[in-house]
Amino acid sequence: MCSRTANLLGALGIALADAQIAELAASSGLAPTDAAALNAVGVAPGCSIGAVRVALGITHPGTVRTVDRLAAAGLVERRAGVDGRTVSLHLSPAGEEVWQRQADARIDGLERTIERLAPAERADVERIVSALLVAVTGDEESAERICRLCDEYRCPQDRCPVTLAIGAGA
């Protein structure tokens, strides 16, 4: 066991999480939970409150309050769901703009970090991070939470190590 490696990994996780939270707040003005909910609706237009709840890993009432804040801010719209009993969530035009701005800011911030590495190190990071993501992926709900801020257009599902880990029964 290499406790120094574990400690370094933990420090990196906190540093990257803090940097992403700062990028989201600076680009959208949203709290991390609201930004993640906006992303959940953005990557899955027409999704349900339940799908957003899974991505956020919070209670149903907490998710409803989050969606209420986004709707009050004019970022999310509720529409009739497929069965008439449920509600489907969609980004408003303003929500689309904020979602794209926060996604770009998040990726730009992460790319600035990666660009500090030598090209060979960047390839190593992608390989090692992919392996670590497979290692930490549990069930489908944990996969949704891991990828709650991801841009699925930049990391398609057929190449996402988290999605592939679920398919492989990790």
PDB file of C-alpha atoms in Angstrom:
ATOM      1  CA  MET A   1       0.000   0.000   0.000  1.00  0.00           C
ATOM      2  CA  CYS A   2       1.336   3.413  -0.927  1.00  0.00           C
ATOM      3  CA  SER A   3      -0.346   5.867   1.390  1.00  0.00           C
ATOM      4  CA  ARG A   4       1.502   8.796  -0.183  1.00  0.00           C
ATOM      5  CA  THR A   5      -0.126   8.001  -3.550  1.00  0.00           C
ATOM      6  CA  ALA A   6      -3.523   7.804  -1.859  1.00  0.00           C
ATOM      7  CA  ASN A   7      -2.910  11.131  -0.124  1.00  0.00           C
ATOM      8  CA  LEU A   8      -1.804  12.774  -3.385  1.00  0.00           C
ATOM      9  CA  LEU A   9      -4.865  11.402  -5.170  1.00  0.00           C
ATOM     10  CA  GLY A  10      -7.121  12.838  -2.466  1.00  0.00           C
ATOM     11  CA  ALA A  11      -5.453  16.244  -2.686  1.00  0.00           C
ATOM     12  CA  LEU A  12      -5.824  16.216  -6.476  1.00  0.00           C
ATOM     13  CA  GLY A  13      -9.509  15.319  -6.194  1.00  0.00           C
ATOM     14  CA  ILE A  14     -10.164  18.243  -3.855  1.00  0.00           C
ATOM     15  CA  ALA A  15      -8.135  20.679  -5.964  1.00  0.00           C
ATOM     16  CA  LEU A  16      -9.970  19.709  -9.154  1.00  0.00           C
ATOM     17  CA  ALA A  17     -13.385  19.799  -7.465  1.00  0.00           C
ATOM     18  CA  ASP A  18     -12.675  23.240  -5.992  1.00  0.00           C
ATOM     19  CA  ALA A  19     -11.456  24.526  -9.376  1.00  0.00           C
ATOM     20  CA  GLN A  20     -14.577  23.243 -11.146  1.00  0.00           C
ATOM     21  CA  ILE A  21     -16.875  24.787  -8.530  1.00  0.00           C
ATOM     22  CA  ALA A  22     -15.080  28.108  -8.980  1.00  0.00           C
ATOM     23  CA  GLU A  23     -15.370  27.903 -12.796  1.00  0.00           C
ATOM     24  CA  LEU A  24     -19.079  27.085 -12.579  1.00  0.00           C
ATOM     25  CA  ALA A  25     -19.786  29.921 -10.158  1.00  0.00           C
ATOM     26  CA  ALA A  26     -17.785  32.426 -12.211  1.00  0.00           C
ATOM     27  CA  SER A  27     -19.379  31.416 -15.524  1.00  0.00           C
ATOM     28  CA  SER A  28     -22.992  30.923 -14.481  1.00  0.00           C
ATOM     29  CA  GLY A  29     -23.385  32.318 -10.984  1.00  0.00           C
ATOM     30  CA  LEU A  30     -25.014  29.042  -9.993  1.00  0.00           C
ATOM     31  CA  ALA A  31     -24.321  26.991  -6.885  1.00  0.00           C
ATOM     32  CA  PRO A  32     -22.751  23.578  -7.616  1.00  0.00           C
ATOM     33  CA  THR A  33     -26.026  21.677  -7.146  1.00  0.00           C
ATOM     34  CA  ASP A  34     -27.926  24.042  -9.429  1.00  0.00           C
ATOM     35  CA  ALA A  35     -25.153  23.886 -12.039  1.00  0.00           C
ATOM     36  CA  ALA A  36     -25.215  20.080 -11.948  1.00  0.00           C
ATOM     37  CA  ALA A  37     -29.016  20.050 -12.281  1.00  0.00           C
ATOM     38  CA  LEU A  38     -28.804  22.405 -15.260  1.00  0.00           C
ATOM     39  CA  ASN A  39     -26.253  20.053 -16.827  1.00  0.00           C
ATOM     40  CA  ALA A  40     -28.478  17.016 -16.178  1.00  0.00           C
ATOM     41  CA  VAL A  41     -31.351  18.697 -18.006  1.00  0.00           C
ATOM     42  CA  GLY A  42     -29.042  19.952 -20.757  1.00  0.00           C
ATOM     43  CA  VAL A  43     -27.622  16.540 -21.614  1.00  0.00           C
ATOM     44  CA  ALA A  44     -31.021  14.810 -21.425  1.00  0.00           C
ATOM     45  CA  PRO A  45     -33.771  17.163 -22.648  1.00  0.00           C
ATOM     46  CA  GLY A  46     -37.165  15.974 -21.468  1.00  0.00           C
ATOM     47  CA  CYS A  47     -35.738  14.149 -18.468  1.00  0.00           C
ATOM     48  CA  SER A  48     -37.745  13.701 -15.288  1.00  0.00           C
ATOM     49  CA  ILE A  49     -37.213  15.080 -11.813  1.00  0.00           C
ATOM     50  CA  GLY A  50     -36.202  11.526 -10.868  1.00  0.00           C
ATOM     51  CA  ALA A  51     -33.386  11.498 -13.424  1.00  0.00           C
ATOM     52  CA  VAL A  52     -32.073  14.801 -12.082  1.00  0.00           C
ATOM     53  CA  ARG A  53     -32.366  13.439  -8.509  1.00  0.00           C
ATOM     54  CA  VAL A  54     -30.177  10.462  -9.423  1.00  0.00           C
ATOM     55  CA  ALA A  55     -27.529  12.732 -10.968  1.00  0.00           C
ATOM     56  CA  LEU A  56     -27.494  15.009  -7.932  1.00  0.00           C
ATOM     57  CA  GLY A  57     -27.680  12.247  -5.327  1.00  0.00           C
ATOM     58  CA  ILE A  58     -30.120  14.228  -3.208  1.00  0.00           C
ATOM     59  CA  THR A  59     -33.719  13.692  -2.061  1.00  0.00           C
ATOM     60  CA  HIS A  60     -36.747  14.139  -4.291  1.00  0.00           C
ATOM     61  CA  PRO A  61     -37.935  17.234  -2.348  1.00  0.00           C
ATOM     62  CA  GLY A  62     -34.413  18.690  -2.587  1.00  0.00           C
ATOM     63  CA  THR A  63     -34.399  18.089  -6.320  1.00  0.00           C
ATOM     64  CA  VAL A  64     -37.815  19.739  -6.704  1.00  0.00           C
ATOM     65  CA  ARG A  65     -36.531  22.818  -4.823  1.00  0.00           C
ATOM     66  CA  THR A  66     -33.451  22.891  -7.078  1.00  0.00           C
ATOM     67  CA  VAL A  67     -35.593  22.707 -10.219  1.00  0.00           C
ATOM     68  CA  ASP A  68     -37.906  25.363  -8.737  1.00  0.00           C
ATOM     69  CA  ARG A  69     -34.915  27.722  -8.383  1.00  0.00           C
ATOM     70  CA  LEU A  70     -33.804  27.054 -11.953  1.00  0.00           C
ATOM     71  CA  ALA A  71     -37.363  27.566 -13.248  1.00  0.00           C
ATOM     72  CA  ALA A  72     -37.756  30.802 -11.244  1.00  0.00           C
ATOM     73  CA  ALA A  73     -34.480  32.009 -12.777  1.00  0.00           C
ATOM     74  CA  GLY A  74     -35.896  31.289 -16.241  1.00  0.00           C
ATOM     75  CA  LEU A  75     -33.348  28.558 -16.991  1.00  0.00           C
ATOM     76  CA  VAL A  76     -35.544  25.424 -16.936  1.00  0.00           C
ATOM     77  CA  GLU A  77     -39.071  24.824 -18.195  1.00  0.00           C
ATOM     78  CA  ARG A  78     -41.495  22.151 -17.020  1.00  0.00           C
ATOM     79  CA  ARG A  79     -43.601  20.510 -19.720  1.00  0.00           C
ATOM     80  CA  ALA A  80     -46.069  17.635 -19.707  1.00  0.00           C
ATOM     81  CA  GLY A  81     -44.335  14.274 -19.542  1.00  0.00           C
ATOM     82  CA  VAL A  82     -44.958  11.320 -21.809  1.00  0.00           C
ATOM     83  CA  ASP A  83     -47.595   9.698 -19.592  1.00  0.00           C
ATOM     84  CA  GLY A  84     -49.512  12.822 -18.593  1.00  0.00           C
ATOM     85  CA  ARG A  85     -48.662  12.270 -14.909  1.00  0.00           C
ATOM     86  CA  THR A  86     -45.012  13.207 -15.007  1.00  0.00           C
ATOM     87  CA  VAL A  87     -43.222  16.403 -15.868  1.00  0.00           C
ATOM     88  CA  SER A  88     -40.431  16.642 -18.403  1.00  0.00           C
ATOM     89  CA  LEU A  89     -37.687  19.210 -17.966  1.00  0.00           C
ATOM     90  CA  HIS A  90     -36.182  21.314 -20.728  1.00  0.00           C
ATOM     91  CA  LEU A  91     -33.731  24.175 -20.833  1.00  0.00           C
ATOM     92  CA  SER A  92     -35.150  27.543 -21.793  1.00  0.00           C
ATOM     93  CA  PRO A  93     -33.191  29.595 -24.346  1.00  0.00           C
ATOM     94  CA  ALA A  94     -31.538  31.404 -21.414  1.00  0.00           C
ATOM     95  CA  GLY A  95     -30.831  28.027 -19.793  1.00  0.00           C
ATOM     96  CA  GLU A  96     -29.180  26.766 -22.988  1.00  0.00           C
ATOM     97  CA  GLU A  97     -26.901  29.796 -22.965  1.00  0.00           C
ATOM     98  CA  VAL A  98     -25.920  29.411 -19.306  1.00  0.00           C
ATOM     99  CA  TRP A  99     -25.469  25.636 -19.702  1.00  0.00           C
ATOM    100  CA  GLN A 100     -23.128  26.073 -22.670  1.00  0.00           C
ATOM    101  CA  ARG A 101     -21.207  28.847 -20.907  1.00  0.00           C
ATOM    102  CA  GLN A 102     -20.671  26.765 -17.753  1.00  0.00           C
ATOM    103  CA  ALA A 103     -19.719  23.653 -19.758  1.00  0.00           C
ATOM    104  CA  ASP A 104     -17.160  25.631 -21.760  1.00  0.00           C
ATOM    105  CA  ALA A 105     -15.743  27.261 -18.617  1.00  0.00           C
ATOM    106  CA  ARG A 106     -15.412  23.905 -16.849  1.00  0.00           C
ATOM    107  CA  ILE A 107     -13.599  22.296 -19.784  1.00  0.00           C
ATOM    108  CA  ASP A 108     -11.403  25.354 -20.360  1.00  0.00           C
ATOM    109  CA  GLY A 109     -10.318  25.331 -16.708  1.00  0.00           C
ATOM    110  CA  LEU A 110      -9.517  21.624 -16.785  1.00  0.00           C
ATOM    111  CA  GLU A 111      -7.663  21.985 -20.084  1.00  0.00           C
ATOM    112  CA  ARG A 112      -5.508  24.784 -18.598  1.00  0.00           C
ATOM    113  CA  THR A 113      -4.436  22.307 -15.911  1.00  0.00           C
ATOM    114  CA  ILE A 114      -3.697  19.526 -18.406  1.00  0.00           C
ATOM    115  CA  GLU A 115      -1.762  21.885 -20.699  1.00  0.00           C
ATOM    116  CA  ARG A 116       0.830  22.338 -17.951  1.00  0.00           C
ATOM    117  CA  LEU A 117       1.917  18.744 -18.546  1.00  0.00           C
ATOM    118  CA  ALA A 118       4.249  17.445 -21.225  1.00  0.00           C
ATOM    119  CA  PRO A 119       2.444  15.698 -24.131  1.00  0.00           C
ATOM    120  CA  ALA A 120       3.568  12.242 -22.960  1.00  0.00           C
ATOM    121  CA  GLU A 121       2.295  12.993 -19.454  1.00  0.00           C
ATOM    122  CA  ARG A 122      -1.101  14.027 -20.875  1.00  0.00           C
ATOM    123  CA  ALA A 123      -1.519  10.586 -22.477  1.00  0.00           C
ATOM    124  CA  ASP A 124      -0.546   8.950 -19.174  1.00  0.00           C
ATOM    125  CA  VAL A 125      -3.100  11.075 -17.319  1.00  0.00           C
ATOM    126  CA  GLU A 126      -5.911  10.041 -19.687  1.00  0.00           C
ATOM    127  CA  ARG A 127      -5.001   6.368 -19.304  1.00  0.00           C
ATOM    128  CA  ILE A 128      -4.672   6.506 -15.503  1.00  0.00           C
ATOM    129  CA  VAL A 129      -7.754   8.687 -14.947  1.00  0.00           C
ATOM    130  CA  SER A 130      -9.814   6.338 -17.139  1.00  0.00           C
ATOM    131  CA  ALA A 131      -8.636   3.365 -15.070  1.00  0.00           C
ATOM    132  CA  LEU A 132      -9.436   5.173 -11.817  1.00  0.00           C
ATOM    133  CA  LEU A 133     -12.914   6.090 -13.065  1.00  0.00           C
ATOM    134  CA  VAL A 134     -13.581   2.439 -13.860  1.00  0.00           C
ATOM    135  CA  ALA A 135     -12.356   1.537 -10.363  1.00  0.00           C
ATOM    136  CA  VAL A 136     -14.695   4.003  -8.602  1.00  0.00           C
ATOM    137  CA  THR A 137     -17.792   3.321 -10.707  1.00  0.00           C
ATOM    138  CA  GLY A 138     -20.376   1.301  -8.833  1.00  0.00           C
ATOM    139  CA  ASP A 139     -23.927   1.054 -10.113  1.00  0.00           C
ATOM    140  CA  GLU A 140     -25.775   3.160 -12.673  1.00  0.00           C
ATOM    141  CA  GLU A 141     -26.783   5.758 -10.082  1.00  0.00           C
ATOM    142  CA  SER A 142     -23.168   6.261  -9.020  1.00  0.00           C
ATOM    143  CA  ALA A 143     -22.239   6.597 -12.689  1.00  0.00           C
ATOM    144  CA  GLU A 144     -24.828   9.362 -13.121  1.00  0.00           C
ATOM    145  CA  ARG A 145     -23.389  11.212 -10.109  1.00  0.00           C
ATOM    146  CA  ILE A 146     -19.785  10.808 -11.306  1.00  0.00           C
ATOM    147  CA  CYS A 147     -20.692  12.287 -14.705  1.00  0.00           C
ATOM    148  CA  ARG A 148     -23.085  14.956 -13.391  1.00  0.00           C
ATOM    149  CA  LEU A 149     -20.979  17.801 -14.782  1.00  0.00           C
ATOM    150  CA  CYS A 150     -19.668  15.995 -17.849  1.00  0.00           C
ATOM    151  CA  ASP A 151     -20.188  17.175 -21.387  1.00  0.00           C
ATOM    152  CA  GLU A 152     -21.389  14.076 -23.207  1.00  0.00           C
ATOM    153  CA  TYR A 153     -20.697  15.725 -26.552  1.00  0.00           C
ATOM    154  CA  ARG A 154     -16.993  15.923 -25.651  1.00  0.00           C
ATOM    155  CA  CYS A 155     -16.929  12.476 -24.029  1.00  0.00           C
ATOM    156  CA  PRO A 156     -19.416  10.335 -25.983  1.00  0.00           C
ATOM    157  CA  GLN A 157     -21.055   7.444 -24.157  1.00  0.00           C
ATOM    158  CA  ASP A 158     -19.310   4.878 -26.350  1.00  0.00           C
ATOM    159  CA  ARG A 159     -15.926   6.146 -25.089  1.00  0.00           C
ATOM    160  CA  CYS A 160     -16.834   7.159 -21.520  1.00  0.00           C
ATOM    161  CA  PRO A 161     -14.952   4.892 -19.080  1.00  0.00           C
ATOM    162  CA  VAL A 162     -17.752   5.274 -16.522  1.00  0.00           C
ATOM    163  CA  THR A 163     -20.444   4.171 -18.975  1.00  0.00           C
ATOM    164  CA  LEU A 164     -18.246   1.360 -20.255  1.00  0.00           C
ATOM    165  CA  ALA A 165     -17.600   0.208 -16.677  1.00  0.00           C
ATOM    166  CA  ILE A 166     -21.355  -0.140 -16.110  1.00  0.00           C
ATOM    167  CA  GLY A 167     -21.703  -2.092 -19.356  1.00  0.00           C
ATOM    168  CA  ALA A 168     -18.855  -4.385 -18.320  1.00  0.00           C
ATOM    169  CA  GLY A 169     -20.463  -4.996 -14.940  1.00  0.00           C
ATOM    170  CA  ALA A 170     -17.802  -3.174 -12.895  1.00  0.00           C
TER     171      ALA A 170
END
